[in-house]
CSV table of C-alpha atoms and ligand atoms in Angstrom, one decimal:
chain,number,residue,atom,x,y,z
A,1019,UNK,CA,-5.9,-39.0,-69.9
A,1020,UNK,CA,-5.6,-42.8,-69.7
A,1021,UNK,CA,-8.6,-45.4,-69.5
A,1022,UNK,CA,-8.2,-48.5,-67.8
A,1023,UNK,CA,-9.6,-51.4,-69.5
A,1024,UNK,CA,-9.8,-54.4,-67.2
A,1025,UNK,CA,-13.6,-54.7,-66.3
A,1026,UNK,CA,-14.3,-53.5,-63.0
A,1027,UNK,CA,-17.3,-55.8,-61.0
A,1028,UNK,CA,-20.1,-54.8,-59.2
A,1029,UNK,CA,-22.5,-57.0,-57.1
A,1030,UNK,CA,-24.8,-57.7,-59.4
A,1031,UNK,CA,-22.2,-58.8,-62.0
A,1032,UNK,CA,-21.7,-61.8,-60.2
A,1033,UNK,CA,-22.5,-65.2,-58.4
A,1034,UNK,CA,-21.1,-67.6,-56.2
A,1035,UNK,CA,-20.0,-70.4,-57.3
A,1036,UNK,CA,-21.8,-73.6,-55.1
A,1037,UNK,CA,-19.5,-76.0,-53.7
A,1038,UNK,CA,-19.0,-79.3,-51.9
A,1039,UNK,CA,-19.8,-79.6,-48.4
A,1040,UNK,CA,-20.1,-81.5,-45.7
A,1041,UNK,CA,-22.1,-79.1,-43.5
A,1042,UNK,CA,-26.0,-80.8,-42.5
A,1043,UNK,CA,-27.9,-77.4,-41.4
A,1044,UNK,CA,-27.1,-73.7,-41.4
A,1045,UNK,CA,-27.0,-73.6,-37.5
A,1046,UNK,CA,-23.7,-75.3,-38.1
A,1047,UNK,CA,-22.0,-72.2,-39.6
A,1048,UNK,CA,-20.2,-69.9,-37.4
A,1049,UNK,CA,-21.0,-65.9,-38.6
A,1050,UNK,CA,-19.1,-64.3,-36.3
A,1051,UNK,CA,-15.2,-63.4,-36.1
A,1052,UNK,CA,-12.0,-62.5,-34.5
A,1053,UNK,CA,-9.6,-60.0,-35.3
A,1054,UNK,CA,-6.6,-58.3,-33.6
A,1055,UNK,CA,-6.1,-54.7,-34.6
A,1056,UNK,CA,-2.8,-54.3,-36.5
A,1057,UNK,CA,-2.2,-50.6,-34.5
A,1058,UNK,CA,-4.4,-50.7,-31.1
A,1059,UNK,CA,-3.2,-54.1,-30.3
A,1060,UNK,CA,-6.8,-54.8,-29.2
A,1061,UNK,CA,-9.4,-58.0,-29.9
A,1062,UNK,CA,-12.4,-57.7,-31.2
A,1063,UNK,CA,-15.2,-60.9,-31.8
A,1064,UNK,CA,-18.6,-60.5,-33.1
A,1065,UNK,CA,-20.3,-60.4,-36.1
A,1066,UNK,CA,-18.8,-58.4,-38.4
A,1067,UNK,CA,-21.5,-56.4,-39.8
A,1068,UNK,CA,-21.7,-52.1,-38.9
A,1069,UNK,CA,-24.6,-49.9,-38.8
A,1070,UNK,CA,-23.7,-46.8,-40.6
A,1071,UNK,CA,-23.1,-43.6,-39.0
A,1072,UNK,CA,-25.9,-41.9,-40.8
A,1073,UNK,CA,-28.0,-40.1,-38.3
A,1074,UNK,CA,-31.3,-42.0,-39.7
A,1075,UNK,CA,-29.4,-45.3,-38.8
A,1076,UNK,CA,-26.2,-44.8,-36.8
A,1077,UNK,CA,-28.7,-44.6,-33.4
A,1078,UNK,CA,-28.3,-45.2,-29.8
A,1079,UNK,CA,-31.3,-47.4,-29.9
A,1080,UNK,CA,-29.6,-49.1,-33.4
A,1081,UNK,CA,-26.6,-49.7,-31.0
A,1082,UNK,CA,-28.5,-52.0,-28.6
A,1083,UNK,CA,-30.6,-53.7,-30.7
A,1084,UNK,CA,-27.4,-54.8,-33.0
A,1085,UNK,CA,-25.4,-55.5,-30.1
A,1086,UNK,CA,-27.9,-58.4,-29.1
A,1087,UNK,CA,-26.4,-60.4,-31.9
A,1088,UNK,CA,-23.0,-59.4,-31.3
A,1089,UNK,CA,-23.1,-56.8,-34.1
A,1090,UNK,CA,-21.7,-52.9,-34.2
A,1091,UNK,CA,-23.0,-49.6,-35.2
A,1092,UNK,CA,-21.1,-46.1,-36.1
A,1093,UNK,CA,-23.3,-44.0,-33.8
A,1094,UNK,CA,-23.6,-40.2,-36.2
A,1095,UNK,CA,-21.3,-37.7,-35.1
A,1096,UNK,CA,-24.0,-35.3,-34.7
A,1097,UNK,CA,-24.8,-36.4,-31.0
A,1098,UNK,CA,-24.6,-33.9,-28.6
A,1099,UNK,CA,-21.7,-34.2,-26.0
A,1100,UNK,CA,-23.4,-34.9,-22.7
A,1101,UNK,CA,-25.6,-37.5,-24.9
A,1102,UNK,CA,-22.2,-39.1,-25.9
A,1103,UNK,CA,-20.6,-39.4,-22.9
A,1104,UNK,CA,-23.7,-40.6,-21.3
A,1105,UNK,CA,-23.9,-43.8,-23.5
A,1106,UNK,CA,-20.3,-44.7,-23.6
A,1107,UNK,CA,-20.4,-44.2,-19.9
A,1108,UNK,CA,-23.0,-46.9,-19.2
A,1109,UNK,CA,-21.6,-49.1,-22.5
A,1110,UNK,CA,-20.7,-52.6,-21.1
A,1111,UNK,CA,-17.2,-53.4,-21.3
A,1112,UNK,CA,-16.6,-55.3,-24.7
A,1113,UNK,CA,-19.7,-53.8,-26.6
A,1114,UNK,CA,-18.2,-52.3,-29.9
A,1115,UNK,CA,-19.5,-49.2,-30.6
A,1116,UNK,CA,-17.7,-46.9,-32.9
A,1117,UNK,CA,-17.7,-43.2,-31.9
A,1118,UNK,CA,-17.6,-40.8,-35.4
A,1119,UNK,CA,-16.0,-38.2,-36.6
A,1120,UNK,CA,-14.7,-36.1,-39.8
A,1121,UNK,CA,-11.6,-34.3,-40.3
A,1122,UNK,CA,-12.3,-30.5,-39.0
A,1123,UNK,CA,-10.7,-28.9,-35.9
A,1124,UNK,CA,-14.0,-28.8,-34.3
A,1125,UNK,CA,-14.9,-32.6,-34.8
A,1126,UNK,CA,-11.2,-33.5,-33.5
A,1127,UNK,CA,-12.0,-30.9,-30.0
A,1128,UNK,CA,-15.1,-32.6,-29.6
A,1129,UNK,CA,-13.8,-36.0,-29.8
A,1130,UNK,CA,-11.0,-35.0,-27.0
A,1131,UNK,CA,-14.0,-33.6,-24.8
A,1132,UNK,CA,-16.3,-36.5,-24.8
A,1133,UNK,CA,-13.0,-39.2,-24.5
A,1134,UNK,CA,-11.9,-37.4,-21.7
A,1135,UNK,CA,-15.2,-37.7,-19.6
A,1136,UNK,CA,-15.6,-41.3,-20.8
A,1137,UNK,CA,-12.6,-43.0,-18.7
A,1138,UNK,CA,-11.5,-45.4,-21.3
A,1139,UNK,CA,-14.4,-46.4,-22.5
A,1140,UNK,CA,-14.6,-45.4,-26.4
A,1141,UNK,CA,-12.3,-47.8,-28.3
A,1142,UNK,CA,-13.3,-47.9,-31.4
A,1143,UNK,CA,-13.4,-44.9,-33.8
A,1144,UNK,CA,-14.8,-44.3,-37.3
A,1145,UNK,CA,-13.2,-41.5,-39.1
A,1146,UNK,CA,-15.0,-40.8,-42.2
A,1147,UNK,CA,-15.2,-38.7,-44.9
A,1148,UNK,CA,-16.7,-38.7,-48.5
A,1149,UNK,CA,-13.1,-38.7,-50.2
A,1150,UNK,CA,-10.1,-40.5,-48.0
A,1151,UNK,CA,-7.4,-39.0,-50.8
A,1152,UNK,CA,-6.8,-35.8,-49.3
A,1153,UNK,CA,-3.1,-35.1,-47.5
A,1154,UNK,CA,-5.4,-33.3,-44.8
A,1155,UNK,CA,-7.2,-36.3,-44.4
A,1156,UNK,CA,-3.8,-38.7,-44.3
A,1157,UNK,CA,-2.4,-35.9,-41.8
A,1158,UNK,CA,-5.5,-35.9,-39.7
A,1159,UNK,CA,-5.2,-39.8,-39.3
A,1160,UNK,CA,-1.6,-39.5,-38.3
A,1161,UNK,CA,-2.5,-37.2,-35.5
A,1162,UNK,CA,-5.0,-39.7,-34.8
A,1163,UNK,CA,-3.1,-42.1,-34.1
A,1164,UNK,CA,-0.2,-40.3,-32.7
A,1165,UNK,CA,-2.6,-39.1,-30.3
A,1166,UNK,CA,-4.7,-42.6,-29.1
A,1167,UNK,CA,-2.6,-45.4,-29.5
A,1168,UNK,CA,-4.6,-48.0,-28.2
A,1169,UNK,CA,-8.2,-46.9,-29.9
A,1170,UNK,CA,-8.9,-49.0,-32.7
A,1171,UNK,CA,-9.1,-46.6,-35.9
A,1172,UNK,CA,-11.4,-47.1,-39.1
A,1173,UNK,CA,-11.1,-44.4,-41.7
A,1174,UNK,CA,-12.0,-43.9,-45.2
A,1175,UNK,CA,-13.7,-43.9,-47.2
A,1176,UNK,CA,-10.9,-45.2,-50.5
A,1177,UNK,CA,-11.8,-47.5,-53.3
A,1178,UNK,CA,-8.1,-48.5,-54.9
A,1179,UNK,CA,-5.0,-50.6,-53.3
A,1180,UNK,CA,-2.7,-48.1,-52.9
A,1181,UNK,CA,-4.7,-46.0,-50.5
A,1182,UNK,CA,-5.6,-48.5,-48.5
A,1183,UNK,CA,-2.1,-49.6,-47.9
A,1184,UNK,CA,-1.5,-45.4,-47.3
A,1185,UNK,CA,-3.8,-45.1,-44.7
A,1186,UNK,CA,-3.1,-48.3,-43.0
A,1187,UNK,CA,0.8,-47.6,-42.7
A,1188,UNK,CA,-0.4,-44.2,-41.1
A,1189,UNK,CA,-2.8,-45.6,-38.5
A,1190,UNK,CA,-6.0,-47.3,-39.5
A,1191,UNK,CA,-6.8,-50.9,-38.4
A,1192,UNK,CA,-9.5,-50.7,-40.8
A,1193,UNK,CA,-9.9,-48.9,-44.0
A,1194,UNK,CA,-13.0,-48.2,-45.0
A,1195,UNK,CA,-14.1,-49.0,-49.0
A,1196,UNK,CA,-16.5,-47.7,-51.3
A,1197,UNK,CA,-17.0,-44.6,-53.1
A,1198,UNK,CA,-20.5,-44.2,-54.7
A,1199,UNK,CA,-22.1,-46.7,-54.5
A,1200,UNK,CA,-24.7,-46.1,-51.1
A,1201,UNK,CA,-28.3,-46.5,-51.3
A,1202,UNK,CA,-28.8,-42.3,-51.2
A,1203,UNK,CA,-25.8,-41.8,-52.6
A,1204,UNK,CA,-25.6,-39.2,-55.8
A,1205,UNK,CA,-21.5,-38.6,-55.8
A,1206,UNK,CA,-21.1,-40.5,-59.3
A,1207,UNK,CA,-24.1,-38.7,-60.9
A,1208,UNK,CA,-22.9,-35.4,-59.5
A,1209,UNK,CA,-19.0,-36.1,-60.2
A,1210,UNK,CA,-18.4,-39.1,-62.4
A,1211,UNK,CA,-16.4,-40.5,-59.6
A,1212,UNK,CA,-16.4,-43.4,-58.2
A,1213,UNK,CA,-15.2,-47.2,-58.5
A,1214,UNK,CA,-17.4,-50.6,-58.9
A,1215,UNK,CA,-17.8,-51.9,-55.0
A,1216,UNK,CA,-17.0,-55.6,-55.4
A,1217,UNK,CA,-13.8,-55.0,-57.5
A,1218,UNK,CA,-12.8,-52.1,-55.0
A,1219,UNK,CA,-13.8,-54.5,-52.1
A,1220,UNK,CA,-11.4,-57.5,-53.8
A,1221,UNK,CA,-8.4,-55.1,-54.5
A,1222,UNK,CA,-8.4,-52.9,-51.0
A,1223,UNK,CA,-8.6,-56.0,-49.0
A,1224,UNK,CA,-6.0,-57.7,-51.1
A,1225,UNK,CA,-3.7,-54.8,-50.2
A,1226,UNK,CA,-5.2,-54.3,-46.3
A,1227,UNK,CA,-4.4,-58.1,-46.0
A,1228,UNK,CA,-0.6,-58.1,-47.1
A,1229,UNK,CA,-0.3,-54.9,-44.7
A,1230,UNK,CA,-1.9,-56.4,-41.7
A,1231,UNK,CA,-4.9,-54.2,-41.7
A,1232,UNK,CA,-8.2,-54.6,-42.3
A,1233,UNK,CA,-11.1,-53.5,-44.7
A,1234,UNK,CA,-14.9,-52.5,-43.9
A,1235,UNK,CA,-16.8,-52.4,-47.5
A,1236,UNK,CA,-19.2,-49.2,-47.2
A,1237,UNK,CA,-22.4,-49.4,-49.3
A,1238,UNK,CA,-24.0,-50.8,-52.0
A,1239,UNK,CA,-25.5,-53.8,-50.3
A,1240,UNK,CA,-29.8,-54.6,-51.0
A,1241,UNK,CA,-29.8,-58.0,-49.9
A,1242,UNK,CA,-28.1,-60.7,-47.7
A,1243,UNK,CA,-26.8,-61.9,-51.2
A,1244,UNK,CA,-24.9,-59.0,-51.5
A,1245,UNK,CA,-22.8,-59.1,-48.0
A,1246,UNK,CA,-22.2,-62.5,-49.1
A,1247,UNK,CA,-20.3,-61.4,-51.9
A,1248,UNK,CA,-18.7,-58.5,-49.9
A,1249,UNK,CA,-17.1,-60.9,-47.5
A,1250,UNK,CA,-16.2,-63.2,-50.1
A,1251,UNK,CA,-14.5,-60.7,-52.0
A,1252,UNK,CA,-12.4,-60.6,-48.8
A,1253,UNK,CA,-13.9,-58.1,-46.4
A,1254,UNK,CA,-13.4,-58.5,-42.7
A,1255,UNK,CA,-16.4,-56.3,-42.0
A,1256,UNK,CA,-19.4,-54.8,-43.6
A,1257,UNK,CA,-21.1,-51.9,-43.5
A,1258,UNK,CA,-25.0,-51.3,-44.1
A,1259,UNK,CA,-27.2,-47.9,-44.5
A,1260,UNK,CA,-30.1,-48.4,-46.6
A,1261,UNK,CA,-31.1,-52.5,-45.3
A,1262,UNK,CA,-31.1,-51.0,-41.8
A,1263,UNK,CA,-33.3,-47.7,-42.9
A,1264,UNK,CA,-36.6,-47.2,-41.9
A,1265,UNK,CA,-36.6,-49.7,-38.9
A,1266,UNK,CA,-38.0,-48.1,-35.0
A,1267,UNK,CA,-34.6,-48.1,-34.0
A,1268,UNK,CA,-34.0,-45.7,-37.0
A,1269,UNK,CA,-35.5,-42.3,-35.3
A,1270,UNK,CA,-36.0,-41.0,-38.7
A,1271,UNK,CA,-38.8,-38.7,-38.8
A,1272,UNK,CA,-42.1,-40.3,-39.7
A,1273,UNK,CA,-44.6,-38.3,-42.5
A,1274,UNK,CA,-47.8,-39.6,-43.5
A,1275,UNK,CA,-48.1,-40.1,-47.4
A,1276,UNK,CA,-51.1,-41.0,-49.0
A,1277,UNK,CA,-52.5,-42.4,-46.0
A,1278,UNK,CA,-49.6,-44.3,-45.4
A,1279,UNK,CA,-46.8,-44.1,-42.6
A,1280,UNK,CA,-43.1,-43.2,-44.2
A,1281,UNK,CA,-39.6,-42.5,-42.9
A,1282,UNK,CA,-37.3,-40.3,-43.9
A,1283,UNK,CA,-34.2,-41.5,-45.2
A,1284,UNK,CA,-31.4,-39.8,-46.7
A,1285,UNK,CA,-27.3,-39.3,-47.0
A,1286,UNK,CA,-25.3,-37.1,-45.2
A,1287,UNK,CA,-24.2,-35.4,-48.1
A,1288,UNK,CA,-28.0,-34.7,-49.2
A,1289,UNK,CA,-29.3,-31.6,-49.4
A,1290,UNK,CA,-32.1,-32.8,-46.4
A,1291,UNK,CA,-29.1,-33.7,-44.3
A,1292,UNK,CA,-27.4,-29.8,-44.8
A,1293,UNK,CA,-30.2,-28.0,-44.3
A,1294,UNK,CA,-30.7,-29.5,-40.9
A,1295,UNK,CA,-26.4,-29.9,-39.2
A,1296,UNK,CA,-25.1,-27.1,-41.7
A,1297,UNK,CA,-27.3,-24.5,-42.3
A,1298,UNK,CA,-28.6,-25.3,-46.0
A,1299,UNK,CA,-25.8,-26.2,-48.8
A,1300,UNK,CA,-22.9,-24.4,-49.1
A,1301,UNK,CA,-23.1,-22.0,-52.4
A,1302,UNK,CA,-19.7,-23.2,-54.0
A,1303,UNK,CA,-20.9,-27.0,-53.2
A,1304,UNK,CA,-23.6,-29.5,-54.5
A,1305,UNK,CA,-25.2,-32.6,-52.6
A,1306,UNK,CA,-24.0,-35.6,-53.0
A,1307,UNK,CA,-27.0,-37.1,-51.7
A,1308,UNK,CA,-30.3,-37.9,-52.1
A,1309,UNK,CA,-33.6,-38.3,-49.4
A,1310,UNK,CA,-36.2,-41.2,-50.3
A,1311,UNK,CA,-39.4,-42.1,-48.1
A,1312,UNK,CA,-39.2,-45.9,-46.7
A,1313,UNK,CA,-42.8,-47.8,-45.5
A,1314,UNK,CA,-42.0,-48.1,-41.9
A,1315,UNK,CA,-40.6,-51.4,-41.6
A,1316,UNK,CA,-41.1,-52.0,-37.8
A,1317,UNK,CA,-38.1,-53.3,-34.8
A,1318,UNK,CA,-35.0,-54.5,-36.5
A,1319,UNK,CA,-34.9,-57.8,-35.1
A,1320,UNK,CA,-36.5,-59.3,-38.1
A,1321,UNK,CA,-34.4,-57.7,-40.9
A,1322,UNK,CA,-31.1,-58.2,-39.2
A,1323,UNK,CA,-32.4,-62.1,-38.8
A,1324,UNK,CA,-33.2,-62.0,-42.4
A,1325,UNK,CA,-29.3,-60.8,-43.0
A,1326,UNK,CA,-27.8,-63.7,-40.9
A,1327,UNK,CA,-29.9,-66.3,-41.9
A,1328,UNK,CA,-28.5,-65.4,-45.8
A,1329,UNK,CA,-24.9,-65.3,-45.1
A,1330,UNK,CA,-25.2,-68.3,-43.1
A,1331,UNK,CA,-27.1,-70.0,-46.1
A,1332,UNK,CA,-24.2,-68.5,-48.4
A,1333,UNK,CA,-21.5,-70.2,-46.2
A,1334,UNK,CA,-23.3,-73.8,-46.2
A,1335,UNK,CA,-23.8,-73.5,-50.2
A,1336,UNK,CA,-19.8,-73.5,-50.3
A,1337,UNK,CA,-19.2,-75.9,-47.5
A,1338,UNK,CA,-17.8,-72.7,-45.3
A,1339,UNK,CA,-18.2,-73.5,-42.0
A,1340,UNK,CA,-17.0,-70.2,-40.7
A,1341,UNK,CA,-17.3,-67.0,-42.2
A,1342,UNK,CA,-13.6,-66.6,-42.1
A,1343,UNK,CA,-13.5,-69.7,-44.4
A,1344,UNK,CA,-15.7,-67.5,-47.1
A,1345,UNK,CA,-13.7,-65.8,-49.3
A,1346,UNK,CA,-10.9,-68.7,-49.5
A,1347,UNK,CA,-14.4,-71.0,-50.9
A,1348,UNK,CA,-15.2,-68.1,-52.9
A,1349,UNK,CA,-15.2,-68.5,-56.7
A,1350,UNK,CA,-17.5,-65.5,-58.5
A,1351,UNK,CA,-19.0,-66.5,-61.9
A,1352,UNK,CA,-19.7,-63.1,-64.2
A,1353,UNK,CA,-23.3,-63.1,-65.0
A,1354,UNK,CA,-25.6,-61.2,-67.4
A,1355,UNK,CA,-28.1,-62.1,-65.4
A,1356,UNK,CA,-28.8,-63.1,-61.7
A,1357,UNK,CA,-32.6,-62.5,-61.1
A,1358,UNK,CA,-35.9,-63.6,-62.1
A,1359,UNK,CA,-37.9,-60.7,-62.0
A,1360,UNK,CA,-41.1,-62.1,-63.4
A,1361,UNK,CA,-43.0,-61.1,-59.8
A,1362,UNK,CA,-41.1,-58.2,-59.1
A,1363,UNK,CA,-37.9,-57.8,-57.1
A,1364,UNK,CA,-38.6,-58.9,-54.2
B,1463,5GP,P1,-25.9,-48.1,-48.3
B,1463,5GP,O1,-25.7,-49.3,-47.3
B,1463,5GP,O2,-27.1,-47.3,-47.9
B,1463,5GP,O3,-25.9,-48.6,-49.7
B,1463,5GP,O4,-24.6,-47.2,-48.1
B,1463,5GP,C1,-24.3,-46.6,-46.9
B,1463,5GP,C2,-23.1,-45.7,-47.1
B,1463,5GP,O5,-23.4,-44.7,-48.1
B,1463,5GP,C3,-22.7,-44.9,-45.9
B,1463,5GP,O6,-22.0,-45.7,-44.9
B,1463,5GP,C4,-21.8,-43.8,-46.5
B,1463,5GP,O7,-20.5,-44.3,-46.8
B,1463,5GP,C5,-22.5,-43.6,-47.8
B,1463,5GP,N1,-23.3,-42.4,-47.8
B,1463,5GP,C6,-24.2,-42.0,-46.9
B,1463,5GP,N2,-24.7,-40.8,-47.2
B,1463,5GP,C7,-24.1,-40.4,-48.4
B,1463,5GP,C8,-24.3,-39.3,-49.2
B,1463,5GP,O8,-25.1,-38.4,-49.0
B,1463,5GP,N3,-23.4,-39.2,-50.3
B,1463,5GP,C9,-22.5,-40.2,-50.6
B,1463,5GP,N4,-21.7,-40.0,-51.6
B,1463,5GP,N5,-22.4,-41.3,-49.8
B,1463,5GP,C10,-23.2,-41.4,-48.7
């Protein structure tokens, strides 16, 4: 046993530090980005921010609607083929929708199905699973890659340096970051695993960055504050569950509760989310996952506004005019305390 004892940070540890600028007006800031993929060779510009690939969020309708402001969603990978192929087929050419998968035989056959009957046009690929240390998964990603070249990969999910600099030397363009800390997430209750996000966040990309590669950071985010500090942390791209749950896009299923409307909303490890792809939870595991009921929260449009207009206000409070520019104006402060919860916490 060893502990480590450097503090590790969350979110809500810290602040940004304000700087001086010369920006008049938020509409002067520029949210969206360009990357090159370190393996598929391909471009990509847009606004780096990713609907999750859980099947309350990761939608076909989430796909369009996010797509309007030049964002991308991991569609679920519990899609039926013909559905699959049917959307990638009519995709316009540059839209950047990530097709999902996990590790097993079956998701790997189903993958070379649906590509094959989509011509070219899935690029971009999300391989995910709950823990990204496995050889299997590392051998998985090198077939991959050995196998599609020119598709951009993301995999993960990896919290610590080393790994990300593993799974970008065998094939990922983007590693994908966080362990535990998702909205409906229960893995550090149920295992005592996991890693604080915005310290995993500032040491995968460190070690992504020297590499080449890339980093997503996967969960954890409540607020527009909160990218903010992912992506000046130094993540290229964020990726959001819970502040895109419970919109009409979402296809969750809709209950009434004490005269009131909900949505269903819960993580692919949960036991809701087993009982209805996997046939109930497997007797020698537990979920990792928990289901919550959301108030219906209406179209998108307005939350994902919300979003942009924050990170665009966090870019002109340290005189970034680009997002790129973030995390080099980026000094955190450790807090004790951020909010004023007086009225609540919203
Ligand atoms: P959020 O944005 O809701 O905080 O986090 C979304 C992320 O939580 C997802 O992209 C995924 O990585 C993770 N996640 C989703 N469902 C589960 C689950 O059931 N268990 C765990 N451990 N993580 C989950």
């Amino acid at each position: 046993m060893r502990i480590e004892e450097e503090l590790k940070l969350d979110f809500q540890d810290v602040l940004i530090r304000p700087k001086r600028s010369t920006l008049t007006s938020r509409s002067e800031v520029d949210i969206s980005r360009e990357f090159v993929f370190r393996h598929s060779g391909r471009s990509y510009t847009g606004v780096p921010i990713f609907a999750a690939n859980m099947d309350t969020v990761g939608t076909f309708e989430m796909a369009r609607a996010l797509a309007r402001h030049g964002m991308a969603t991991a569609l679920h990978k519990h899609y039926a083929e013909d559905a699959l192929a049917a959307f990638f087929i009519a995709l316009p050419a540059g839209a950047t929708v990530f097709y999902s998968m996990g590790i097993t035989s079956e998701d790997y056959e189903k993958f070379r199905r649906v590509e094959a009957r989509c011509g070219g046009a899935i690029t971009m690929v999300c391989v995910d699973v709950a823990n990204g240390y496995t050889k299997a998964f590392v051998d998985f990603l090198h077939k991959l890659r050995g196998a599609y070249p020119k598709i951009t990969i993301m995999a993960g999910n990896v919290v610590t340096g080393e790994m990300a600099e593993e799974l970008i030397l065998d094939g990922a363009d983007i590693v994908k970051v966080g362990i535990g800390p998702g909205s409906v997430c229960t893995t550090r209750k149920m295992t005592g695993v996991g890693y604080p996000q915005l310290s995993a966040i500032i040491e995968c990309a460190d070690a992504a960055h020297g590499l080449g590669g890339l980093i997503c950071a996967d969960g954890g985010c409540t607020s527009a504050g909160d990218l903010a500090k992912a992506f000046g942390g130094g993540a290229d791209f964020v990726m959001l569950g819970g502040m895109l749950a419970g919109h009409d896009e979402c296809m969750g299923e809709v209950i009434e509760r004490d005269g009131e409307r909900k949505m269903r909303f819960y993580g692919m490890s949960s036991r809701a989310a087993m009982d209805l792809h996997s046939g109930g939870v497997a007797h020698y595991r537990a979920s990792e996952g928990k289901e919550v009921l959301l108030d219906c929260r209406g179209p998108v449009e307005a939350t994902v506004q919300e979003i942009l207009g924050g990170v665009r206000s966090a870019c002109t409070y340290v005189g970034a005019r680009k997002l790129k520019e973030l995390s080099k104006r980026t000094t955190f402060v450790r807090v004790a305390r951020q909010l004023n919860e007086v009225f609540g916490q919203s």
